[in-house]
Amino acid sequence: MAKELKNLTKRAENYSQWYNELVVKADLAEQSAVRGCMVIKPYGYAIWEKMQRELDNMFKESGVQNAYFPLLIPKSFLSKEADHVEGFAKECAVVTHYRLMNDPAGNGVVVDPAARLEEELIIRPTSETIIWNTYRNWINSYRDLPLLVNQWANVFRWEMRTRLFLRTAEFLWQEGHTAHATKDEAQDKAIEMLNVYGDFAERFMALPVVKGVKTANERFAGALETYTIEAMMQDGKALQSGTSHFLGQNFAKAFDVKFINNENQLEYVWATSWGVSTRLMGALIMTHSDDNGLVLPPKLAPIQVVIVPVYKNAEQLAQVDEVVNPIVAKLKGMGVSVKYDNADNKRPGFKFADYELKGVPVRLVLGARDIEAGTVEVMRRDTLEKQTVALEGIEEYVKNLLDEIQNNIFTKALNHRESMTYKVDTWEEFKAQIEKGGFILAHWDGTTETEEKIKEETKATIRCIPMDAEDEPGKCIYTGKPSARRVIFARNY
């Protein structure tokens, strides 16, 4: 039974199928009755909650407060910022009526034709427009600035090709929207929040990321600058894992949001927006997991330690219970999430396979013989190594092991990225290398035309211009024109 539970397609055989199967078999999510939408199951949602909690704390440390804005946006709002509406028009779901009625023919319910809305409402694809319409009432003077607001919400964007967590029509995210008195202050905030995302990805997700600037072609609709964190998945494809946007005064002008500055002059405010979504769940799965199932970084694992008893009868179980209960209490007191699975409806072998599939970082196994010997079997999920360890002091051992696992899976992911990052100087080299996957550092002449041609011919996009990129004069791989520095190309999710 345990073997049937795992039975995953191997990554080397079909990486995409491996991912899709793992999401479902590990009880993270499943398809819903609504096309393109997903149901996030309790175990998957528990991971998202941990992400949410850590990020929320980091936002609040930076001075950001949470609020909530409506799901529905008047259509006219999206018409006020031309670039923004053009960027999202094809993805918008539109509400046209406000009432249903019984079908006179007796076929259930139909839309009441008399209940058409005077103005259609859009299910938010993102909230810049309704938030900036609201900010107009909140901002009058420089004393009202900066305004630092975030909301945790769902958004909806019609997607033709969907994949659980990575790309669904409805998804969960946070979106920060800040207003500032000066251009420099807004730009600094956009970069500060990008650094928050980078810090979160590396410290909690064990996900190494490259921080960079998007090209004009890849920029968020309505932004003057988009900053990004880009991660590499095990198959060598890139995943955009978080973005922060400097919006300039575009939305302030579109919604007439002005303030009186400290020189008593009226001017438009400066803006940022920034967000990460449940796509981070996909990043977590594809960066660390293996052919046996999930591998979760301890800091985000819903269950960090599971203890499984091995016993023949009720007397032996009671003996194990007596030893384990104080260990559980002490671990919880140390801030470790621990589960003692002494349920008698599943065999130990089934439990081992289940917790391995779900990526629980540490498993302890204890039976009557172990108690006599004063030892416990410890298995770490990242390497699948087993050790026999003394029962005395096991709590400290486990706490240190969790830290070791967190660091190990980050180092493994970082080494993988570095081993699949290449410098390329010719078009022929580029075409050959992109088929093998990975990040390609290459020169680009800075034009959208060249960027589009490269994408058209190879399906590779410029993921970012790295912020830490050094000036390195060279020639564009495609046109041979001068280039000041290398950019990162990759195929992406």
GROMACS .gro file of C-alpha atoms in nm:
model
  493
    1MET     CA    1   0.000   0.000   0.000
    2ALA     CA    2   0.283   0.241   0.085
    3LYS     CA    3   0.445   0.176  -0.253
    4GLU     CA    4   0.120   0.262  -0.431
    5LEU     CA    5   0.104   0.583  -0.231
    6LYS     CA    6   0.442   0.705  -0.359
    7ASN     CA    7   0.452   0.560  -0.711
    8LEU     CA    8   0.563   0.891  -0.862
    9THR     CA    9   0.676   0.947  -1.217
   10LYS     CA   10   1.052   1.005  -1.208
   11ARG     CA   11   1.173   1.360  -1.266
   12ALA     CA   12   1.415   1.240  -1.534
   13GLU     CA   13   1.131   1.068  -1.722
   14ASN     CA   14   0.879   1.353  -1.726
   15TYR     CA   15   0.943   1.651  -1.501
   16SER     CA   16   0.610   1.815  -1.572
   17GLN     CA   17   0.413   1.499  -1.494
   18TRP     CA   18   0.621   1.442  -1.180
   19TYR     CA   19   0.524   1.789  -1.057
   20ASN     CA   20   0.153   1.749  -1.135
   21GLU     CA   21   0.138   1.410  -0.963
   22LEU     CA   22   0.330   1.526  -0.659
   23VAL     CA   23   0.101   1.823  -0.593
   24VAL     CA   24  -0.200   1.589  -0.586
   25LYS     CA   25  -0.044   1.286  -0.412
   26ALA     CA   26   0.114   1.495  -0.137
   27ASP     CA   27  -0.231   1.639  -0.060
   28LEU     CA   28  -0.138   1.997  -0.148
   29ALA     CA   29  -0.408   2.084  -0.400
   30GLU     CA   30  -0.644   1.949  -0.663
   31GLN     CA   31  -0.841   2.071  -0.961
   32SER     CA   32  -1.181   2.224  -0.885
   33ALA     CA   33  -1.517   2.213  -1.062
   34VAL     CA   34  -1.440   2.561  -1.197
   35ARG     CA   35  -1.212   2.540  -1.498
   36GLY     CA   36  -0.866   2.679  -1.429
   37CYS     CA   37  -0.922   2.711  -1.053
   38MET     CA   38  -0.781   2.493  -0.777
   39VAL     CA   39  -0.873   2.370  -0.432
   40ILE     CA   40  -0.585   2.419  -0.188
   41LYS     CA   41  -0.608   2.132   0.059
   42PRO     CA   42  -0.533   2.170   0.433
   43TYR     CA   43  -0.172   2.046   0.411
   44GLY     CA   44  -0.095   2.278   0.120
   45TYR     CA   45  -0.272   2.567   0.288
   46ALA     CA   46  -0.072   2.508   0.608
   47ILE     CA   47   0.249   2.569   0.410
   48TRP     CA   48   0.099   2.885   0.256
   49GLU     CA   49  -0.005   3.004   0.603
   50LYS     CA   50   0.353   2.972   0.724
   51MET     CA   51   0.476   3.171   0.425
   52GLN     CA   52   0.208   3.430   0.488
   53ARG     CA   53   0.294   3.460   0.857
   54GLU     CA   54   0.665   3.514   0.798
   55LEU     CA   55   0.615   3.760   0.513
   56ASP     CA   56   0.350   3.950   0.707
   57ASN     CA   57   0.590   3.994   0.998
   58MET     CA   58   0.858   4.121   0.760
   59PHE     CA   59   0.617   4.368   0.599
   60LYS     CA   60   0.511   4.504   0.936
   61GLU     CA   61   0.873   4.545   1.042
   62SER     CA   62   0.914   4.772   0.739
   63GLY     CA   63   0.622   4.990   0.850
   64VAL     CA   64   0.351   4.839   0.629
   65GLN     CA   65  -0.006   4.794   0.756
   66ASN     CA   66  -0.272   4.554   0.627
   67ALA     CA   67  -0.606   4.663   0.482
   68TYR     CA   68  -0.866   4.513   0.250
   69PHE     CA   69  -1.020   4.649  -0.069
   70PRO     CA   70  -1.319   4.529  -0.278
   71LEU     CA   71  -1.305   4.228  -0.507
   72LEU     CA   72  -1.507   4.410  -0.775
   73ILE     CA   73  -1.373   4.708  -0.968
   74PRO     CA   74  -1.586   4.945  -1.183
   75LYS     CA   75  -1.489   4.900  -1.548
   76SER     CA   76  -1.429   5.274  -1.587
   77PHE     CA   77  -1.142   5.256  -1.334
   78LEU     CA   78  -0.945   5.028  -1.564
   79SER     CA   79  -0.982   5.279  -1.848
   80LYS     CA   80  -0.801   5.554  -1.660
   81GLU     CA   81  -0.445   5.419  -1.695
   82ALA     CA   82  -0.391   5.320  -2.058
   83ASP     CA   83  -0.090   5.089  -2.019
   84HIS     CA   84  -0.249   4.914  -1.724
   85VAL     CA   85  -0.577   4.832  -1.899
   86GLU     CA   86  -0.392   4.715  -2.210
   87GLY     CA   87  -0.183   4.481  -1.997
   88PHE     CA   88  -0.482   4.315  -1.829
   89ALA     CA   89  -0.776   4.357  -2.070
   90LYS     CA   90  -0.754   4.005  -2.215
   91GLU     CA   91  -0.746   3.843  -1.869
   92CYS     CA   92  -1.042   4.016  -1.706
   93ALA     CA   93  -1.359   3.844  -1.589
   94VAL     CA   94  -1.661   4.076  -1.616
   95VAL     CA   95  -1.975   4.088  -1.399
   96THR     CA   96  -2.269   4.215  -1.605
   97HIS     CA   97  -2.580   4.128  -1.397
   98TYR     CA   98  -2.672   4.131  -1.029
   99ARG     CA   99  -2.959   3.880  -1.012
  100LEU     CA  100  -3.073   3.534  -1.119
  101MET     CA  101  -3.431   3.413  -1.170
  102ASN     CA  102  -3.608   3.082  -1.210
  103ASP     CA  103  -3.617   2.975  -1.574
  104PRO     CA  104  -3.979   3.002  -1.697
  105ALA     CA  105  -3.917   2.678  -1.889
  106GLY     CA  106  -3.830   2.505  -1.561
  107ASN     CA  107  -3.459   2.451  -1.634
  108GLY     CA  108  -3.309   2.578  -1.309
  109VAL     CA  109  -3.199   2.939  -1.292
  110VAL     CA  110  -3.109   3.192  -1.561
  111VAL     CA  111  -2.974   3.546  -1.559
  112ASP     CA  112  -3.253   3.801  -1.511
  113PRO     CA  113  -3.227   4.023  -1.821
  114ALA     CA  114  -3.381   4.312  -1.624
  115ALA     CA  115  -3.094   4.302  -1.373
  116ARG     CA  116  -2.818   4.431  -1.598
  117LEU     CA  117  -2.568   4.656  -1.419
  118GLU     CA  118  -2.544   5.018  -1.530
  119GLU     CA  119  -2.167   4.975  -1.530
  120GLU     CA  120  -1.997   4.638  -1.557
  121LEU     CA  121  -1.771   4.529  -1.272
  122ILE     CA  122  -1.434   4.358  -1.313
  123ILE     CA  123  -1.317   4.084  -1.079
  124ARG     CA  124  -0.980   4.225  -0.972
  125PRO     CA  125  -0.683   4.105  -1.175
  126THR     CA  126  -0.481   4.336  -0.944
  127SER     CA  127  -0.597   4.629  -0.732
  128GLU     CA  128  -0.399   4.940  -0.834
  129THR     CA  129  -0.703   5.115  -0.980
  130ILE     CA  130  -0.949   5.077  -0.693
  131ILE     CA  131  -0.678   5.142  -0.434
  132TRP     CA  132  -0.563   5.464  -0.600
  133ASN     CA  133  -0.921   5.578  -0.631
  134THR     CA  134  -0.944   5.525  -0.253
  135TYR     CA  135  -0.610   5.695  -0.181
  136ARG     CA  136  -0.748   6.014  -0.333
  137ASN     CA  137  -0.967   6.044  -0.020
  138TRP     CA  138  -0.686   5.953   0.220
  139ILE     CA  139  -0.408   6.181   0.098
  140ASN     CA  140  -0.419   6.559   0.124
  141SER     CA  141  -0.088   6.672   0.270
  142TYR     CA  142   0.273   6.557   0.301
  143ARG     CA  143   0.179   6.472   0.660
  144ASP     CA  144  -0.033   6.184   0.522
  145LEU     CA  145   0.273   6.032   0.356
  146PRO     CA  146   0.422   5.782   0.322
  147LEU     CA  147   0.115   5.560   0.304
  148LEU     CA  148   0.226   5.197   0.333
  149VAL     CA  149  -0.055   4.945   0.281
  150ASN     CA  150  -0.072   4.575   0.196
  151GLN     CA  151  -0.364   4.342   0.140
  152TRP     CA  152  -0.380   3.962   0.147
  153ALA     CA  153  -0.635   3.865  -0.114
  154ASN     CA  154  -0.735   3.658  -0.414
  155VAL     CA  155  -0.723   3.780  -0.774
  156PHE     CA  156  -0.864   3.644  -1.097
  157ARG     CA  157  -0.703   3.634  -1.442
  158TRP     CA  158  -0.840   3.414  -1.717
  159GLU     CA  159  -0.572   3.162  -1.809
  160MET     CA  160  -0.599   2.922  -2.101
  161ARG     CA  161  -0.327   2.683  -1.986
  162THR     CA  162  -0.325   2.622  -1.614
  163ARG     CA  163  -0.106   2.427  -1.373
  164LEU     CA  164  -0.168   2.389  -1.000
  165PHE     CA  165   0.001   2.671  -0.805
  166LEU     CA  166   0.211   2.789  -1.100
  167ARG     CA  167  -0.064   2.936  -1.314
  168THR     CA  168  -0.432   2.928  -1.220
  169ALA     CA  169  -0.720   3.160  -1.304
  170GLU     CA  170  -0.780   3.245  -0.938
  171PHE     CA  171  -0.485   3.257  -0.701
  172LEU     CA  172  -0.395   3.389  -0.358
  173TRP     CA  173  -0.139   3.662  -0.308
  174GLN     CA  174  -0.046   3.975  -0.125
  175GLU     CA  175  -0.025   4.312  -0.297
  176GLY     CA  176   0.145   4.609  -0.137
  177HIS     CA  177   0.058   4.961  -0.254
  178THR     CA  178   0.253   5.256  -0.120
  179ALA     CA  179   0.235   5.633  -0.177
  180HIS     CA  180   0.529   5.871  -0.126
  181ALA     CA  181   0.617   6.239  -0.135
  182THR     CA  182   0.926   6.200  -0.353
  183LYS     CA  183   1.049   5.994  -0.644
  184ASP     CA  184   1.358   5.879  -0.455
  185GLU     CA  185   1.155   5.763  -0.157
  186ALA     CA  186   0.925   5.556  -0.379
  187GLN     CA  187   1.214   5.400  -0.570
  188ASP     CA  188   1.388   5.315  -0.241
  189LYS     CA  189   1.071   5.149  -0.112
  190ALA     CA  190   1.032   4.939  -0.426
  191ILE     CA  191   1.388   4.812  -0.389
  192GLU     CA  192   1.347   4.764  -0.013
  193MET     CA  193   1.046   4.536  -0.069
  194LEU     CA  194   1.232   4.341  -0.337
  195ASN     CA  195   1.505   4.282  -0.079
  196VAL     CA  196   1.239   4.162   0.167
  197TYR     CA  197   1.127   3.907  -0.091
  198GLY     CA  198   1.484   3.799  -0.159
  199ASP     CA  199   1.554   3.763   0.213
  200PHE     CA  200   1.235   3.560   0.264
  201ALA     CA  201   1.307   3.333  -0.031
  202GLU     CA  202   1.659   3.252   0.083
  203ARG     CA  203   1.613   3.239   0.463
  204PHE     CA  204   1.276   3.061   0.478
  205MET     CA  205   1.221   2.890   0.143
  206ALA     CA  206   1.593   2.795   0.107
  207LEU     CA  207   1.549   2.928  -0.246
  208PRO     CA  208   1.848   3.109  -0.399
  209VAL     CA  209   1.734   3.401  -0.614
  210VAL     CA  210   1.882   3.657  -0.850
  211LYS     CA  211   1.763   4.014  -0.794
  212GLY     CA  212   1.730   4.219  -1.107
  213VAL     CA  213   1.546   4.471  -1.320
  214LYS     CA  214   1.298   4.367  -1.587
  215THR     CA  215   1.334   4.494  -1.943
  216ALA     CA  216   1.074   4.740  -2.076
  217ASN     CA  217   0.913   4.450  -2.263
  218GLU     CA  218   0.871   4.242  -1.944
  219ARG     CA  219   0.769   4.532  -1.719
  220PHE     CA  220   0.444   4.535  -1.520
  221ALA     CA  221   0.164   4.717  -1.705
  222GLY     CA  222   0.167   5.080  -1.587
  223ALA     CA  223   0.509   5.068  -1.415
  224LEU     CA  224   0.817   5.276  -1.492
  225GLU     CA  225   1.044   5.006  -1.348
  226THR     CA  226   0.989   4.646  -1.239
  227TYR     CA  227   1.229   4.469  -1.004
  228THR     CA  228   1.223   4.091  -0.977
  229ILE     CA  229   1.361   3.789  -0.795
  230GLU     CA  230   1.427   3.500  -1.035
  231ALA     CA  231   1.480   3.140  -0.925
  232MET     CA  232   1.596   2.834  -1.113
  233MET     CA  233   1.398   2.512  -1.090
  234GLN     CA  234   1.558   2.166  -1.105
  235ASP     CA  235   1.482   2.133  -1.477
  236GLY     CA  236   1.678   2.450  -1.552
  237LYS     CA  237   1.374   2.669  -1.618
  238ALA     CA  238   1.333   3.006  -1.449
  239LEU     CA  239   1.045   3.101  -1.221
  240GLN     CA  240   0.968   3.465  -1.147
  241SER     CA  241   0.915   3.444  -0.772
  242GLY     CA  242   0.829   3.800  -0.671
  243THR     CA  243   0.813   4.148  -0.822
  244SER     CA  244   0.823   4.505  -0.697
  245HIS     CA  245   0.724   4.798  -0.916
  246PHE     CA  246   0.812   5.167  -0.922
  247LEU     CA  247   0.494   5.319  -1.066
  248GLY     CA  248   0.611   5.680  -1.083
  249GLN     CA  249   0.313   5.918  -1.082
  250ASN     CA  250   0.109   5.728  -1.342
  251PHE     CA  251  -0.169   5.612  -1.111
  252ALA     CA  252  -0.168   5.935  -0.910
  253LYS     CA  253  -0.229   6.129  -1.231
  254ALA     CA  254  -0.490   5.882  -1.355
  255PHE     CA  255  -0.687   5.912  -1.029
  256ASP     CA  256  -0.595   6.271  -0.943
  257VAL     CA  257  -0.415   6.191  -0.617
  258LYS     CA  258  -0.235   6.509  -0.513
  259PHE     CA  259  -0.086   6.639  -0.191
  260ILE     CA  260   0.031   6.972  -0.055
  261ASN     CA  261   0.406   6.946  -0.001
  262ASN     CA  262   0.602   7.111   0.281
  263GLU     CA  263   0.649   7.419   0.061
  264ASN     CA  264   0.272   7.451   0.031
  265GLN     CA  265   0.268   7.347  -0.334
  266LEU     CA  266   0.031   7.093  -0.488
  267GLU     CA  267   0.188   6.790  -0.659
  268TYR     CA  268   0.115   6.429  -0.751
  269VAL     CA  269   0.229   6.151  -0.520
  270TRP     CA  270   0.478   5.879  -0.618
  271ALA     CA  271   0.383   5.512  -0.602
  272THR     CA  272   0.498   5.152  -0.570
  273SER     CA  273   0.326   4.815  -0.579
  274TRP     CA  274   0.471   4.472  -0.502
  275GLY     CA  275   0.348   4.116  -0.467
  276VAL     CA  276   0.410   3.744  -0.432
  277SER     CA  277   0.155   3.469  -0.479
  278THR     CA  278   0.082   3.101  -0.424
  279ARG     CA  279   0.318   3.048  -0.720
  280LEU     CA  280   0.580   3.034  -0.441
  281MET     CA  281   0.433   2.695  -0.355
  282GLY     CA  282   0.532   2.577  -0.702
  283ALA     CA  283   0.881   2.719  -0.652
  284LEU     CA  284   0.914   2.533  -0.322
  285ILE     CA  285   0.811   2.201  -0.477
  286MET     CA  286   1.022   2.225  -0.792
  287THR     CA  287   1.338   2.351  -0.622
  288HIS     CA  288   1.381   2.090  -0.349
  289SER     CA  289   1.163   1.782  -0.400
  290ASP     CA  290   1.280   1.445  -0.531
  291ASP     CA  291   1.152   1.117  -0.675
  292ASN     CA  292   1.026   1.012  -0.330
  293GLY     CA  293   0.806   1.319  -0.282
  294LEU     CA  294   0.824   1.659  -0.123
  295VAL     CA  295   1.134   1.795   0.045
  296LEU     CA  296   1.031   2.089   0.261
  297PRO     CA  297   1.257   2.345   0.428
  298PRO     CA  298   1.203   2.302   0.803
  299LYS     CA  299   1.111   2.668   0.851
  300LEU     CA  300   0.801   2.623   0.633
  301ALA     CA  301   0.710   2.261   0.703
  302PRO     CA  302   0.368   2.226   0.875
  303ILE     CA  303   0.511   1.926   1.064
  304GLN     CA  304   0.883   1.959   1.130
  305VAL     CA  305   0.921   1.636   1.324
  306VAL     CA  306   0.707   1.324   1.323
  307ILE     CA  307   0.749   1.049   1.582
  308VAL     CA  308   0.628   0.701   1.487
  309PRO     CA  309   0.608   0.427   1.754
  310VAL     CA  310   0.679   0.062   1.672
  311TYR     CA  311   0.502  -0.183   1.904
  312LYS     CA  312   0.341  -0.527   1.922
  313ASN     CA  313   0.073  -0.470   2.182
  314ALA     CA  314  -0.099  -0.208   2.395
  315GLU     CA  315   0.150  -0.257   2.678
  316GLN     CA  316   0.446  -0.172   2.453
  317LEU     CA  317   0.260   0.129   2.308
  318ALA     CA  318   0.193   0.259   2.659
  319GLN     CA  319   0.566   0.220   2.734
  320VAL     CA  320   0.658   0.422   2.420
  321ASP     CA  321   0.391   0.684   2.498
  322GLU     CA  322   0.546   0.740   2.839
  323VAL     CA  323   0.886   0.811   2.685
  324VAL     CA  324   0.763   1.014   2.389
  325ASN     CA  325   0.518   1.251   2.556
  326PRO     CA  326   0.787   1.447   2.748
  327ILE     CA  327   0.994   1.468   2.427
  328VAL     CA  328   0.696   1.612   2.239
  329ALA     CA  329   0.633   1.866   2.514
  330LYS     CA  330   0.996   1.976   2.522
  331LEU     CA  331   1.020   2.008   2.143
  332LYS     CA  332   0.703   2.216   2.134
  333GLY     CA  333   0.848   2.434   2.409
  334MET     CA  334   1.150   2.490   2.184
  335GLY     CA  335   0.921   2.611   1.904
  336VAL     CA  336   0.936   2.290   1.701
  337SER     CA  337   0.621   2.166   1.526
  338VAL     CA  338   0.598   1.799   1.618
  339LYS     CA  339   0.343   1.522   1.562
  340TYR     CA  340   0.332   1.197   1.756
  341ASP     CA  341   0.148   0.953   1.531
  342ASN     CA  342   0.041   0.669   1.759
  343ALA     CA  343  -0.284   0.604   1.572
  344ASP     CA  344  -0.343   0.231   1.532
  345ASN     CA  345  -0.529   0.245   1.199
  346LYS     CA  346  -0.213   0.249   0.982
  347ARG     CA  347   0.099   0.036   0.987
  348PRO     CA  348   0.438   0.200   1.052
  349GLY     CA  349   0.551   0.130   0.694
  350PHE     CA  350   0.253   0.320   0.555
  351LYS     CA  351   0.324   0.610   0.790
  352PHE     CA  352   0.690   0.620   0.686
  353ALA     CA  353   0.595   0.641   0.317
  354ASP     CA  354   0.326   0.901   0.381
  355TYR     CA  355   0.545   1.138   0.581
  356GLU     CA  356   0.830   1.092   0.334
  357LEU     CA  357   0.596   1.183   0.048
  358LYS     CA  358   0.480   1.492   0.239
  359GLY     CA  359   0.833   1.609   0.303
  360VAL     CA  360   0.838   1.606   0.684
  361PRO     CA  361   1.202   1.707   0.756
  362VAL     CA  362   1.276   1.472   1.048
  363ARG     CA  363   1.128   1.133   1.145
  364LEU     CA  364   1.191   0.963   1.478
  365VAL     CA  365   1.110   0.593   1.520
  366LEU     CA  366   1.095   0.440   1.867
  367GLY     CA  367   1.010   0.093   1.992
  368ALA     CA  368   1.051  -0.117   2.306
  369ARG     CA  369   1.403  -0.231   2.207
  370ASP     CA  370   1.509   0.130   2.148
  371ILE     CA  371   1.386   0.229   2.492
  372GLU     CA  372   1.589  -0.053   2.649
  373ALA     CA  373   1.898   0.062   2.457
  374GLY     CA  374   1.831   0.430   2.530
  375THR     CA  375   1.833   0.514   2.158
  376VAL     CA  376   1.602   0.636   1.881
  377GLU     CA  377   1.620   0.606   1.501
  378VAL     CA  378   1.642   0.945   1.327
  379MET     CA  379   1.575   0.987   0.953
  380ARG     CA  380   1.634   1.320   0.775
  381ARG     CA  381   1.419   1.378   0.468
  382ASP     CA  382   1.668   1.583   0.266
  383THR     CA  383   1.924   1.301   0.235
  384LEU     CA  384   1.711   1.001   0.348
  385GLU     CA  385   1.994   0.910   0.586
  386LYS     CA  386   1.912   0.717   0.903
  387GLN     CA  387   2.107   0.730   1.228
  388THR     CA  388   2.072   0.574   1.570
  389VAL     CA  389   2.097   0.851   1.829
  390ALA     CA  390   2.091   0.858   2.210
  391LEU     CA  391   1.749   0.934   2.357
  392GLU     CA  392   1.906   1.162   2.613
  393GLY     CA  393   1.936   1.511   2.465
  394ILE     CA  394   1.736   1.414   2.154
  395GLU     CA  395   1.548   1.744   2.161
  396GLU     CA  396   1.862   1.955   2.115
  397TYR     CA  397   1.988   1.711   1.854
  398VAL     CA  398   1.667   1.748   1.654
  399LYS     CA  399   1.665   2.127   1.684
  400ASN     CA  400   2.020   2.145   1.548
  401LEU     CA  401   1.939   1.892   1.277
  402LEU     CA  402   1.650   2.107   1.152
  403ASP     CA  403   1.889   2.401   1.110
  404GLU     CA  404   2.137   2.175   0.932
  405ILE     CA  405   1.867   2.053   0.691
  406GLN     CA  406   1.755   2.410   0.619
  407ASN     CA  407   2.111   2.511   0.531
  408ASN     CA  408   2.179   2.194   0.335
  409ILE     CA  409   1.886   2.225   0.098
  410PHE     CA  410   1.969   2.592   0.032
  411THR     CA  411   2.330   2.500  -0.047
  412LYS     CA  412   2.217   2.216  -0.273
  413ALA     CA  413   1.984   2.449  -0.466
  414LEU     CA  414   2.253   2.717  -0.492
  415ASN     CA  415   2.511   2.468  -0.622
  416HIS     CA  416   2.259   2.344  -0.876
  417ARG     CA  417   2.193   2.696  -1.002
  418GLU     CA  418   2.563   2.774  -1.028
  419SER     CA  419   2.629   2.450  -1.216
  420MET     CA  420   2.361   2.546  -1.468
  421THR     CA  421   2.460   2.910  -1.525
  422TYR     CA  422   2.662   2.971  -1.839
  423LYS     CA  423   2.832   3.260  -2.015
  424VAL     CA  424   2.766   3.259  -2.389
  425ASP     CA  425   2.912   3.494  -2.651
  426THR     CA  426   2.777   3.375  -2.990
  427TRP     CA  427   2.432   3.312  -3.134
  428GLU     CA  428   2.519   2.953  -3.223
  429GLU     CA  429   2.637   2.884  -2.868
  430PHE     CA  430   2.320   3.043  -2.733
  431LYS     CA  431   2.086   2.829  -2.947
  432ALA     CA  432   2.268   2.512  -2.844
  433GLN     CA  433   2.283   2.595  -2.474
  434ILE     CA  434   1.922   2.708  -2.435
  435GLU     CA  435   1.809   2.357  -2.533
  436LYS     CA  436   1.994   2.221  -2.229
  437GLY     CA  437   1.824   2.463  -1.988
  438GLY     CA  438   1.971   2.688  -1.723
  439PHE     CA  439   2.054   3.057  -1.693
  440ILE     CA  440   2.248   3.203  -1.982
  441LEU     CA  441   2.452   3.519  -1.924
  442ALA     CA  442   2.476   3.692  -2.260
  443HIS     CA  443   2.506   4.036  -2.416
  444TRP     CA  444   2.195   4.209  -2.557
  445ASP     CA  445   2.178   4.534  -2.750
  446GLY     CA  446   1.903   4.681  -2.532
  447THR     CA  447   1.626   4.689  -2.794
  448THR     CA  448   1.280   4.537  -2.766
  449GLU     CA  449   1.304   4.426  -3.129
  450THR     CA  450   1.606   4.204  -3.059
  451GLU     CA  451   1.449   4.072  -2.740
  452GLU     CA  452   1.134   3.972  -2.929
  453LYS     CA  453   1.329   3.801  -3.209
  454ILE     CA  454   1.533   3.597  -2.962
  455LYS     CA  455   1.213   3.492  -2.785
  456GLU     CA  456   1.043   3.404  -3.113
  457GLU     CA  457   1.333   3.188  -3.232
  458THR     CA  458   1.427   3.017  -2.905
  459LYS     CA  459   1.137   3.066  -2.658
  460ALA     CA  460   1.391   3.222  -2.421
  461THR     CA  461   1.317   3.552  -2.245
  462ILE     CA  462   1.534   3.800  -2.063
  463ARG     CA  463   1.459   3.713  -1.702
  464CYS     CA  464   1.633   4.023  -1.568
  465ILE     CA  465   1.929   4.257  -1.577
  466PRO     CA  466   2.101   4.151  -1.253
  467MET     CA  467   2.136   4.431  -1.000
  468ASP     CA  468   2.486   4.315  -0.909
  469ALA     CA  469   2.595   4.283  -1.274
  470GLU     CA  470   2.929   4.443  -1.342
  471ASP     CA  471   2.991   4.656  -1.649
  472GLU     CA  472   3.138   4.426  -1.910
  473PRO     CA  473   3.146   4.572  -2.262
  474GLY     CA  474   3.066   4.320  -2.534
  475LYS     CA  475   2.859   4.252  -2.844
  476CYS     CA  476   2.493   4.146  -2.862
  477ILE     CA  477   2.471   3.775  -2.938
  478TYR     CA  478   2.198   3.837  -3.198
  479THR     CA  479   2.285   4.165  -3.372
  480GLY     CA  480   2.650   4.216  -3.285
  481LYS     CA  481   2.574   4.569  -3.165
  482PRO     CA  482   2.751   4.709  -2.855
  483SER     CA  483   2.633   4.598  -2.510
  484ALA     CA  484   2.740   4.734  -2.171
  485ARG     CA  485   2.670   4.425  -1.960
  486ARG     CA  486   2.531   4.074  -1.966
  487VAL     CA  487   2.167   3.988  -1.893
  488ILE     CA  488   2.006   3.658  -1.789
  489PHE     CA  489   1.819   3.461  -2.055
  490ALA     CA  490   1.620   3.147  -1.977
  491ARG     CA  491   1.307   2.958  -2.065
  492ASN     CA  492   1.053   3.005  -1.792
  493TYR     CA  493   0.734   2.892  -1.625
   0.00000   0.00000   0.00000
